[in-house]
PDB file of C-alpha atoms in Angstrom:
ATOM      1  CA  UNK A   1      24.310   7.378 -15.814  1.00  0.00           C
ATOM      2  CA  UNK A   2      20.657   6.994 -16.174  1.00  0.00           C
ATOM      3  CA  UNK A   3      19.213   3.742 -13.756  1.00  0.00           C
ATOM      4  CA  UNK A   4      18.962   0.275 -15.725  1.00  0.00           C
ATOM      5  CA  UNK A   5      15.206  -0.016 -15.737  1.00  0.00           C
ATOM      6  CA  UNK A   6      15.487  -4.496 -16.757  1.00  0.00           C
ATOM      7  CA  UNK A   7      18.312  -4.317 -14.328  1.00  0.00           C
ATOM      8  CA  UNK A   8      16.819  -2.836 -11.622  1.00  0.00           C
ATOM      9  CA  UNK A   9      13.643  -4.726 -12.221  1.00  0.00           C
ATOM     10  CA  UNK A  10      15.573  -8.175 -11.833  1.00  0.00           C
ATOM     11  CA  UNK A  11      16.937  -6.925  -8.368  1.00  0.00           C
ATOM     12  CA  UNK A  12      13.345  -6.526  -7.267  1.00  0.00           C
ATOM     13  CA  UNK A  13      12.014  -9.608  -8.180  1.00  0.00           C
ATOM     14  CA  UNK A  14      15.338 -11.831  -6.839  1.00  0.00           C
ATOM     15  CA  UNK A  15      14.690 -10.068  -3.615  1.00  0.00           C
ATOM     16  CA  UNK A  16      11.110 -10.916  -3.296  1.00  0.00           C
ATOM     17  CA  UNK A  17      11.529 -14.427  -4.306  1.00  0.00           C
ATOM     18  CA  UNK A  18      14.649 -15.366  -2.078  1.00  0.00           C
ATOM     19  CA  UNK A  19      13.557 -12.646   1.134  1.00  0.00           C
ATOM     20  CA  UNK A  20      16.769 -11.149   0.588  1.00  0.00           C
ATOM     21  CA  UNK A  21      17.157  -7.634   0.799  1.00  0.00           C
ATOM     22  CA  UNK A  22      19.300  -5.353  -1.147  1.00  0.00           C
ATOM     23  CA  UNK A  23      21.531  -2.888  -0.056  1.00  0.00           C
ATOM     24  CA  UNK A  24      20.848  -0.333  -2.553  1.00  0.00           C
ATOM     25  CA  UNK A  25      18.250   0.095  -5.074  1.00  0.00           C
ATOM     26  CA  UNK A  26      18.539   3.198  -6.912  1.00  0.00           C
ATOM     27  CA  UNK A  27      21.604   5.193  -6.508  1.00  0.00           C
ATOM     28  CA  UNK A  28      20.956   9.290  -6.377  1.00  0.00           C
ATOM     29  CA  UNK A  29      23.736  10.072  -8.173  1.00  0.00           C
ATOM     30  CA  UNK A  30      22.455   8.478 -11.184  1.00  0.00           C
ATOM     31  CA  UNK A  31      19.762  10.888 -11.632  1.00  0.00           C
ATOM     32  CA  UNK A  32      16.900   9.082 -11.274  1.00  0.00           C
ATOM     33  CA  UNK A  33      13.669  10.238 -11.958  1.00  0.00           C
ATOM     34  CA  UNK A  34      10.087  10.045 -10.584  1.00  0.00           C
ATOM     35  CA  UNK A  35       9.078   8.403 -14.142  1.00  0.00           C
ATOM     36  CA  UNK A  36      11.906   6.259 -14.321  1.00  0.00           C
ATOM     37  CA  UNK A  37      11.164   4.336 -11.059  1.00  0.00           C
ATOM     38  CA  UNK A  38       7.545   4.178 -11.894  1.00  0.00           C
ATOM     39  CA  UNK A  39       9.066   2.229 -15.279  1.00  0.00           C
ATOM     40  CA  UNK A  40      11.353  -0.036 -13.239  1.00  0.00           C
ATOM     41  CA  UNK A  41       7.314  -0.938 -10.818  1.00  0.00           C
ATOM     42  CA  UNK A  42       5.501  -1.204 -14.623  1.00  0.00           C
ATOM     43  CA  UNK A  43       8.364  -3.655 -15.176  1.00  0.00           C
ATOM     44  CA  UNK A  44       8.227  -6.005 -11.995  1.00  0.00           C
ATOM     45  CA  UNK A  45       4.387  -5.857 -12.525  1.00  0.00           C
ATOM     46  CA  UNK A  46       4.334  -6.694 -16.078  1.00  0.00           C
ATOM     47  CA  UNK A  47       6.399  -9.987 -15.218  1.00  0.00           C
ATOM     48  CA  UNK A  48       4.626 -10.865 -12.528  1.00  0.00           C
ATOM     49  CA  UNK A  49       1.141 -10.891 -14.606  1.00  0.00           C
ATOM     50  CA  UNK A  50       3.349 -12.491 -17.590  1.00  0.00           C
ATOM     51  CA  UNK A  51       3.737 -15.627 -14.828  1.00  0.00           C
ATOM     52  CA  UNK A  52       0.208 -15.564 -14.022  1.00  0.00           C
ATOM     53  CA  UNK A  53      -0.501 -13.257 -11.581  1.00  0.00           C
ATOM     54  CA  UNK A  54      -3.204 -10.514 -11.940  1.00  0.00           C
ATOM     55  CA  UNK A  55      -3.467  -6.960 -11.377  1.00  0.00           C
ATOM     56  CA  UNK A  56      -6.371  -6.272  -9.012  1.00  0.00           C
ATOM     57  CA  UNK A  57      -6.290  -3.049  -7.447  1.00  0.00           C
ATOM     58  CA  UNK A  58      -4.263   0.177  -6.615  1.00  0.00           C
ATOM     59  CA  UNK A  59      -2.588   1.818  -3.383  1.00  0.00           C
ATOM     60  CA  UNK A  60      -1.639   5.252  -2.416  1.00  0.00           C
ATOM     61  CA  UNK A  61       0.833   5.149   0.657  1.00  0.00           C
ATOM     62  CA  UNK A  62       2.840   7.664   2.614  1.00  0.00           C
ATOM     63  CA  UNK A  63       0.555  10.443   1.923  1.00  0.00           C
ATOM     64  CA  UNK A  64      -0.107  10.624   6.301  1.00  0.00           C
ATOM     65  CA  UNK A  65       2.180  12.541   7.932  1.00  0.00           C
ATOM     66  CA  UNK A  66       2.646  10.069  10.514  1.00  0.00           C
ATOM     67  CA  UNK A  67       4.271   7.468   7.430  1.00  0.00           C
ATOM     68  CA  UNK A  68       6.417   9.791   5.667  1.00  0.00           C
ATOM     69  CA  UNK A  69       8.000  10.666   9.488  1.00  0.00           C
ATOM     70  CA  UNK A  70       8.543   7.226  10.248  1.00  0.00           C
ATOM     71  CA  UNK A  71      10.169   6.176   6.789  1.00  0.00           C
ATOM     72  CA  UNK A  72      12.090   9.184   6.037  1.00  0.00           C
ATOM     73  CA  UNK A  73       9.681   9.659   2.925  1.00  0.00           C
ATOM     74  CA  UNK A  74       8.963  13.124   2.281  1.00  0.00           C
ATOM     75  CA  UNK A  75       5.868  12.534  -0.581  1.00  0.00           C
ATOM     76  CA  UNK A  76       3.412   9.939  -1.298  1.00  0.00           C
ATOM     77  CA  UNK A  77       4.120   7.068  -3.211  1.00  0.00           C
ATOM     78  CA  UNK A  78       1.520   4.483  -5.476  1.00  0.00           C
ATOM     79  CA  UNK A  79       1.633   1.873  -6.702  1.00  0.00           C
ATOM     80  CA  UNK A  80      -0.091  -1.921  -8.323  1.00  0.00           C
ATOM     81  CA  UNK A  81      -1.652  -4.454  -6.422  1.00  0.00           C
ATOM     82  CA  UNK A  82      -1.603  -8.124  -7.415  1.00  0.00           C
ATOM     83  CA  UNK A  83      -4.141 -10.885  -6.601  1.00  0.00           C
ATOM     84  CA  UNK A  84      -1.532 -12.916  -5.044  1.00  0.00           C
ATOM     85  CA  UNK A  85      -1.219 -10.029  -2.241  1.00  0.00           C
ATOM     86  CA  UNK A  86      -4.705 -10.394  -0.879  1.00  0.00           C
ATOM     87  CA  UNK A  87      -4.780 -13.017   2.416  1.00  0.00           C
ATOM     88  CA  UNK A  88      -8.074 -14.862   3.744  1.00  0.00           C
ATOM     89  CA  UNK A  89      -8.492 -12.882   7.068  1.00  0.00           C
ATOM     90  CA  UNK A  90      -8.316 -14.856  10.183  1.00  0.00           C
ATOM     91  CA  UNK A  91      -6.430 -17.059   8.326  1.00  0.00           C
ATOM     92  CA  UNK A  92      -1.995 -17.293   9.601  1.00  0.00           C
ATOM     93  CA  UNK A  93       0.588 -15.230   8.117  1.00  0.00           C
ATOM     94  CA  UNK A  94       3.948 -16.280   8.679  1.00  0.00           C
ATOM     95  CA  UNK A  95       7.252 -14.637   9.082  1.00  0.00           C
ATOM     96  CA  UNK A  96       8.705 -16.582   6.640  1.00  0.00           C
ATOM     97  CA  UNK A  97       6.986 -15.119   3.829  1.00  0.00           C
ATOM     98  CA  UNK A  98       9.031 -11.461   4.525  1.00  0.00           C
ATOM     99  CA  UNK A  99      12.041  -9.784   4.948  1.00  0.00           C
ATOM    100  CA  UNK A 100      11.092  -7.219   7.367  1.00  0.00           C
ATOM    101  CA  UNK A 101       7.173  -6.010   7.355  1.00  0.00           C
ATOM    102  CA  UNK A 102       4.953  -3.367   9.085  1.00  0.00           C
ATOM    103  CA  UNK A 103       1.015  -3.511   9.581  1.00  0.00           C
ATOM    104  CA  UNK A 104      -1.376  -0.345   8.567  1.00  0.00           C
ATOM    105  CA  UNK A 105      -4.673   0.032   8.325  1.00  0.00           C
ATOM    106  CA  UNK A 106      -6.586   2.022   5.873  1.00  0.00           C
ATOM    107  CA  UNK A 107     -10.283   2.431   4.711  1.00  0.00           C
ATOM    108  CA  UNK A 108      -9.880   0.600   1.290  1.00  0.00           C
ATOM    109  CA  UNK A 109     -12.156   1.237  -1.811  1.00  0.00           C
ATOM    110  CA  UNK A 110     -14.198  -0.179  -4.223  1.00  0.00           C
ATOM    111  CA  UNK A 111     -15.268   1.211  -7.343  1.00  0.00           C
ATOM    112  CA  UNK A 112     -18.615   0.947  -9.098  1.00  0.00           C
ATOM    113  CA  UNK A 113     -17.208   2.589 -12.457  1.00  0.00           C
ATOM    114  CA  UNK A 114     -13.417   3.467 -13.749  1.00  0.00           C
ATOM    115  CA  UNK A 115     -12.443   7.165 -12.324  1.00  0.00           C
ATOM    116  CA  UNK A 116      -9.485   8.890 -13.222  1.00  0.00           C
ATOM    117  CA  UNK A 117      -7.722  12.461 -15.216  1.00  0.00           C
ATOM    118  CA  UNK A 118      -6.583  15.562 -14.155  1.00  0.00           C
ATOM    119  CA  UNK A 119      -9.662  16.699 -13.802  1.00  0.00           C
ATOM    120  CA  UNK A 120     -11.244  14.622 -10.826  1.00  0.00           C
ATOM    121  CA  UNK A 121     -12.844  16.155  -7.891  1.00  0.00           C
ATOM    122  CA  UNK A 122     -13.889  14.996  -4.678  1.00  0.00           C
ATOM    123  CA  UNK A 123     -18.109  14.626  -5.996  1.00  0.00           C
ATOM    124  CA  UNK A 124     -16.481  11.995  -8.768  1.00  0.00           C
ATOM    125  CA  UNK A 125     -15.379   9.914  -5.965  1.00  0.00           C
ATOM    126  CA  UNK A 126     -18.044   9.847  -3.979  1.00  0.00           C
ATOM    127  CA  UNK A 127     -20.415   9.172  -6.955  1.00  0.00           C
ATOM    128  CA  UNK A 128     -18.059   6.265  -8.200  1.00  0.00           C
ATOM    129  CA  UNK A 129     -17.540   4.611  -4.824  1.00  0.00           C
ATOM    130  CA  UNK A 130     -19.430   1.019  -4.325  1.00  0.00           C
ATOM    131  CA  UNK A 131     -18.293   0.425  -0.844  1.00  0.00           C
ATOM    132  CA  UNK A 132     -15.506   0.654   1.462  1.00  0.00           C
ATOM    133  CA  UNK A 133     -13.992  -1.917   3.885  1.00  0.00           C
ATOM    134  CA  UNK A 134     -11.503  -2.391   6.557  1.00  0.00           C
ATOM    135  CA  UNK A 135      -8.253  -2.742   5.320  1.00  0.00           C
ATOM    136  CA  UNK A 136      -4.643  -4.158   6.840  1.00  0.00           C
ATOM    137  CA  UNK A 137      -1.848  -3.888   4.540  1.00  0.00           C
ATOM    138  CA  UNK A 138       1.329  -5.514   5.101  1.00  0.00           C
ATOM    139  CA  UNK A 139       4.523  -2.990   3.531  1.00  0.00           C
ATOM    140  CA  UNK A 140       7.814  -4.654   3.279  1.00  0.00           C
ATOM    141  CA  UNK A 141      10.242  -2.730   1.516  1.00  0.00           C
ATOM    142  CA  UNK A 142      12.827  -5.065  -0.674  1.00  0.00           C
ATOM    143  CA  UNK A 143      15.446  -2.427   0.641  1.00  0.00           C
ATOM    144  CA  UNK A 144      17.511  -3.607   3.733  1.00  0.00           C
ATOM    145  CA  UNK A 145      16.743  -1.744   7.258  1.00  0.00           C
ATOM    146  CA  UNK A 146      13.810   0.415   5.078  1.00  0.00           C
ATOM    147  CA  UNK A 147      16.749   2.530   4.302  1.00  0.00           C
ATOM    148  CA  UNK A 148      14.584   3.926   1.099  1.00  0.00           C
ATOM    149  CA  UNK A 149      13.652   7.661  -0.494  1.00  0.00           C
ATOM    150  CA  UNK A 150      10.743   8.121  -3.245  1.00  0.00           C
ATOM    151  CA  UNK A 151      12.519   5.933  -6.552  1.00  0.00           C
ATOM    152  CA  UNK A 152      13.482   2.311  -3.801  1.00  0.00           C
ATOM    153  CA  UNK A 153       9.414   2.893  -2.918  1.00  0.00           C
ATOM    154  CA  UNK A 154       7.907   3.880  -6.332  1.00  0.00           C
ATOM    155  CA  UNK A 155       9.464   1.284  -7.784  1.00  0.00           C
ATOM    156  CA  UNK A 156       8.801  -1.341  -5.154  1.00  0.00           C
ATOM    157  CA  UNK A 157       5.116  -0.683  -5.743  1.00  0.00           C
ATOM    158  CA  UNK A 158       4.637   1.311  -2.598  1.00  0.00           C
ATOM    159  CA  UNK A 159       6.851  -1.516  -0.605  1.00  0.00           C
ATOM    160  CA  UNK A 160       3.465  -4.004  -0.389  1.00  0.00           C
ATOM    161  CA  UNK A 161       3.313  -6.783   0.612  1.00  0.00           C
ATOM    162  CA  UNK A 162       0.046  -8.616   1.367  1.00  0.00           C
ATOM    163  CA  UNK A 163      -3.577  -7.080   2.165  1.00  0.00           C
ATOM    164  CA  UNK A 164      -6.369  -8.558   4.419  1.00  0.00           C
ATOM    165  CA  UNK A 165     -10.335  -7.325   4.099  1.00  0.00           C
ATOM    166  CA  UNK A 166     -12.496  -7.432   6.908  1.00  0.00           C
ATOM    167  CA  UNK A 167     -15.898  -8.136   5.991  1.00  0.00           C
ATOM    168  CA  UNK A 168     -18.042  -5.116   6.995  1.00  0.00           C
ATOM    169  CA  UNK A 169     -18.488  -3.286   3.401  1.00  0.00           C
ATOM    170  CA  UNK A 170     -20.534  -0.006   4.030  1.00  0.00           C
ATOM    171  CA  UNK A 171     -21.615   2.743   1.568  1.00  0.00           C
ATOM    172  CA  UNK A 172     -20.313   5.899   2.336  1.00  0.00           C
ATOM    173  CA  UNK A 173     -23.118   7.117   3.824  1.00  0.00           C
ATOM    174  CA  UNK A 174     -22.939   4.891   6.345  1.00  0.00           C
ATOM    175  CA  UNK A 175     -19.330   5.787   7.546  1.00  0.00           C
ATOM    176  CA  UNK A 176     -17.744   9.113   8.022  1.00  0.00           C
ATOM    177  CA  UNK A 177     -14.027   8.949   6.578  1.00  0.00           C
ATOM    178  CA  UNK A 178     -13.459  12.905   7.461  1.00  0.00           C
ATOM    179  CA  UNK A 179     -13.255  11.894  11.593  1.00  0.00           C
ATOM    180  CA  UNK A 180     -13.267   7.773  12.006  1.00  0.00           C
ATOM    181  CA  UNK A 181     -10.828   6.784  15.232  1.00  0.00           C
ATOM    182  CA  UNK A 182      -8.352   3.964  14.063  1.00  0.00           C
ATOM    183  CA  UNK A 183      -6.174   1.468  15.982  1.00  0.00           C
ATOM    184  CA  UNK A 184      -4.061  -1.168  15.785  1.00  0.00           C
ATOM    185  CA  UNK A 185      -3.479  -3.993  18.164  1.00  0.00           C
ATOM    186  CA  UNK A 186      -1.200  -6.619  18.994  1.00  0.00           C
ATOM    187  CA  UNK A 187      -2.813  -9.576  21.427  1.00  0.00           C
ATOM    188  CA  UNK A 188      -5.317  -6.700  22.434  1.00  0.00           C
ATOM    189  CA  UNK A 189      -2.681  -3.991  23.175  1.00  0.00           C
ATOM    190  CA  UNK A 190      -3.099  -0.572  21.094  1.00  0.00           C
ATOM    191  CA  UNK A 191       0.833  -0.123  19.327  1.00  0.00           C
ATOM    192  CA  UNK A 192      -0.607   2.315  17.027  1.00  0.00           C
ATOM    193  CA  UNK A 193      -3.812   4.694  16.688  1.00  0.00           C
ATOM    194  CA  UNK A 194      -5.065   7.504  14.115  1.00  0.00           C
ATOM    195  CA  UNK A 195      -7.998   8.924  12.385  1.00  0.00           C
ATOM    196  CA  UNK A 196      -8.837   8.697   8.749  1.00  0.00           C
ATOM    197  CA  UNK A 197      -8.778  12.653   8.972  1.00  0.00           C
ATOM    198  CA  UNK A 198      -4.854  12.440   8.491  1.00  0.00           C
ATOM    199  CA  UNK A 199      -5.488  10.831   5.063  1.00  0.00           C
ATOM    200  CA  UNK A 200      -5.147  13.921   3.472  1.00  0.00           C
ATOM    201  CA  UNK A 201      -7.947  15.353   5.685  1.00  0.00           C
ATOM    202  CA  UNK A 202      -9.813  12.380   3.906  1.00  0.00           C
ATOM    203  CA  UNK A 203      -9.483   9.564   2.072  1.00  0.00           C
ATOM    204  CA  UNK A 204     -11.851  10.740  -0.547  1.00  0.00           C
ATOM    205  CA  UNK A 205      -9.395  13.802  -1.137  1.00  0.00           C
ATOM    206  CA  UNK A 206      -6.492  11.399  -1.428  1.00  0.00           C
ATOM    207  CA  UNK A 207      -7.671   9.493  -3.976  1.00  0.00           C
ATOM    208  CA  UNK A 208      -8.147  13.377  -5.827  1.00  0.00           C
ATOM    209  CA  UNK A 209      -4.716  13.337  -5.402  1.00  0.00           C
ATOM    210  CA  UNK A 210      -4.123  10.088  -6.668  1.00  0.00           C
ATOM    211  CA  UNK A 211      -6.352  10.189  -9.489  1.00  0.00           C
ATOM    212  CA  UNK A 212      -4.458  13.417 -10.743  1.00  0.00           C
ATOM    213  CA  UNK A 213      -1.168  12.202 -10.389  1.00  0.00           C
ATOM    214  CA  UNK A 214      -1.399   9.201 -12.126  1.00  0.00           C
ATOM    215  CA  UNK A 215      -3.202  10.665 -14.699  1.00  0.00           C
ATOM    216  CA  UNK A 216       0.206  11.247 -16.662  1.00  0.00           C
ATOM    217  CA  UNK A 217       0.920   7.950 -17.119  1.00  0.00           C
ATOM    218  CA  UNK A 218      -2.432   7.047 -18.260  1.00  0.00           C
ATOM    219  CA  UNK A 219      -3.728   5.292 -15.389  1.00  0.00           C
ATOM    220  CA  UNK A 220      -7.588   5.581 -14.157  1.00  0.00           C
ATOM    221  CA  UNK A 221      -8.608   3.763 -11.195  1.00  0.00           C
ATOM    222  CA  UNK A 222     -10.427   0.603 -12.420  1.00  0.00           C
ATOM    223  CA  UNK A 223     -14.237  -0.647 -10.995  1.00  0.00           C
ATOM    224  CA  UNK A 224     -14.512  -3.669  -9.239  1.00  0.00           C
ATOM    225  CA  UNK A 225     -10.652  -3.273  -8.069  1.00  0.00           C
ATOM    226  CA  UNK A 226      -9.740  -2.602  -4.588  1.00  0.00           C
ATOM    227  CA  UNK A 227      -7.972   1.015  -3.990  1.00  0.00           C
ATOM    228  CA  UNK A 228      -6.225   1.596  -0.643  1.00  0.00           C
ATOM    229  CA  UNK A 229      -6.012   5.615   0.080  1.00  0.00           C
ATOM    230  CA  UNK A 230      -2.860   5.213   2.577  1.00  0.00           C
ATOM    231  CA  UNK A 231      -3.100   4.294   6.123  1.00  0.00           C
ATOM    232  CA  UNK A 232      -4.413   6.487   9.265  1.00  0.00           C
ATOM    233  CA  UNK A 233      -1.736   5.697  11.237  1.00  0.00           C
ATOM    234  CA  UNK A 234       1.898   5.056  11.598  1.00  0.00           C
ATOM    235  CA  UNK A 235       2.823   1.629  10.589  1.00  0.00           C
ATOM    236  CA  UNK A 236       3.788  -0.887  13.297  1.00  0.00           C
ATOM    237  CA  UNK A 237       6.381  -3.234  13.335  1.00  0.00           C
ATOM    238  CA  UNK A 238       4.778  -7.197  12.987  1.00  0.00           C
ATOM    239  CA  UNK A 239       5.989  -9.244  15.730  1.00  0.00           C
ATOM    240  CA  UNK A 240       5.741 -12.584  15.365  1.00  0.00           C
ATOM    241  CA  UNK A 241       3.822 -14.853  17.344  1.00  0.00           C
ATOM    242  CA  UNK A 242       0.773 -12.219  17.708  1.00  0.00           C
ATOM    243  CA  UNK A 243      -2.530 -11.669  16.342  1.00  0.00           C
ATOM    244  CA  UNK A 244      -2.865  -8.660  15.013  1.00  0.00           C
ATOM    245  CA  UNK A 245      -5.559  -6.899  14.534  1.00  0.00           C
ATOM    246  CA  UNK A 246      -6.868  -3.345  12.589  1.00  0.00           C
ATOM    247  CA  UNK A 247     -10.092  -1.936  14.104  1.00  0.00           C
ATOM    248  CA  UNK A 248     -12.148   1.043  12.880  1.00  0.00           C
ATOM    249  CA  UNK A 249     -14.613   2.749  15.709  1.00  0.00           C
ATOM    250  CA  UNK A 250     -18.309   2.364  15.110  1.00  0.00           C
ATOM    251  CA  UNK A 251     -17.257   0.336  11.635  1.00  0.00           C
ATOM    252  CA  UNK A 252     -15.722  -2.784  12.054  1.00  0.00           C
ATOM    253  CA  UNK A 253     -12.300  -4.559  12.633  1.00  0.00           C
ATOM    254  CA  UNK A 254      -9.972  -7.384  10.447  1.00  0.00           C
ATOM    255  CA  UNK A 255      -7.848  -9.532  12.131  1.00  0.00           C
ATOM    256  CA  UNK A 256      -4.571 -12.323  11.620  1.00  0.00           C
ATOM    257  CA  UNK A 257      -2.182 -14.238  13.600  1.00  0.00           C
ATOM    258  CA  UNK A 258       1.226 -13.696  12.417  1.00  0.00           C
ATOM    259  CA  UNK A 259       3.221 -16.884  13.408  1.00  0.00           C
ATOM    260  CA  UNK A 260       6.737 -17.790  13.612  1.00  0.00           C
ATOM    261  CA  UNK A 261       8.601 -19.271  10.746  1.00  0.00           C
ATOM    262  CA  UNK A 262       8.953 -23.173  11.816  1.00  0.00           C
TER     263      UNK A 262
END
């Protein structure tokens, strides 16, 4: 039977609010499609907005590699991003606010004018990018143990969770996004480490792809809205009780302490 799109979309939001996974999100065998779990994200987003949240930006995620290896996710997914996800940085995060998150770090966007269609290149980026910033994102899937495929992400919005800007905007001019060294640290120590080339080859291509495959549901990229491209790296586990920081070579770096529930 086809997946109950209100249904599914209630699951969703009760796991959010209470930090309470669920077992199952979407079952296979009820034949769910690519659309339908993008209906079941339009859903949770549209109620979220209805209670006064706002929609300000876009993500791309899994589209490394490294990401789809480590979650078992074999294409990208995409999804909204709300003004309530975006955190002060240097500023606590604390356990108690997830269920059971992972750090990345991507080179996130910002528009100058909307971009978006099937017809999109790699010149339309680059002439509608503003500037580009460090970026941590915190992912935490509403699906217990990450045991997700494509529908439990697309219609968890990508599993995110919370992102954190560092403050080092640069044109692109000024950064290259084809070969830029990435790492990841906890209390100093380098978990995880990438390059911005295994976004796609870059991130400027992955938004390409991102621009075209939204395109069928009628979705451009907006201007003035922040747009992650996926991370650089494999995600790592948040331990709590560490400050955690995302660091781009020759760029700049973002950083957080991630505390203990009390």
């Amino acid at each position: 039977m086809p997946i109950n799109i209100l249904e599914t979309a209630d699951r969703i939001l009760d796991a959010k609010a209470n930090r309470t996974p669920v077992d199952t999100l979407i079952r296979p065998e009820d034949g769910p499609t690519v659309a339908d779990a993008f209906r079941v994200q339009e859903e949770v987003i549209r109620r979220q907005v209805a209670a006064g949240d706002s929609v300000a930006g876009f993500k791309l995620g899994n589209i490394a590699k490294a990401m789809q290896a480590k979650f078992g996710v074999d294409e990208p997914d995409y999804g909204y991003l709300l003004a309530s996800q975006f955190y002060p940085e240097n500023l606590p995060r604390s356990e108690g606010e997830f269920i059971e998150p992972y750090i990345e770090l991507e080179p996130a966007f910002v528009f100058k004018r909307d971009v978006g269609g099937t017809n999109v290149t790699v010149a339309d980026i680059i002439a509608a990018t503003d500037f580009v910033v460090p970026a941590l994102e915190i992912i935490d899937s509403r699906v217990r143990d990450w045991n997700i495929g494509i529908f439990d992400t697309l219609a968890d919005s990508g599993s995110s969770a919370g992102i954190i800007l560092g403050g080092q905007p640069r044109t692109l001019n000024e950064v290259n996004l084809s070969d830029t060294q990435g790492f990841i640290t906890f209390d100093g120590e380098v978990v995880a480490e990438g390059n911005t080339s295994a976004i796609y080859g870059s991130p400027i291509s992955a938004l390409v792809w991102l621009c075209h495959r939204i395109a069928e549901y009628g979705i451009t990229l907006k201007a003035g809205q922040l747009i992650l491209p996926g991370s650089c790296l494999a995600a790592a586990r948040m331990v709590p009780g560490t400050r955690i920081t995302g660091r781009f070579e020759g760029w700049g770096e973002v950083s957080f302490d991630y505390t203990a529930a009390g």
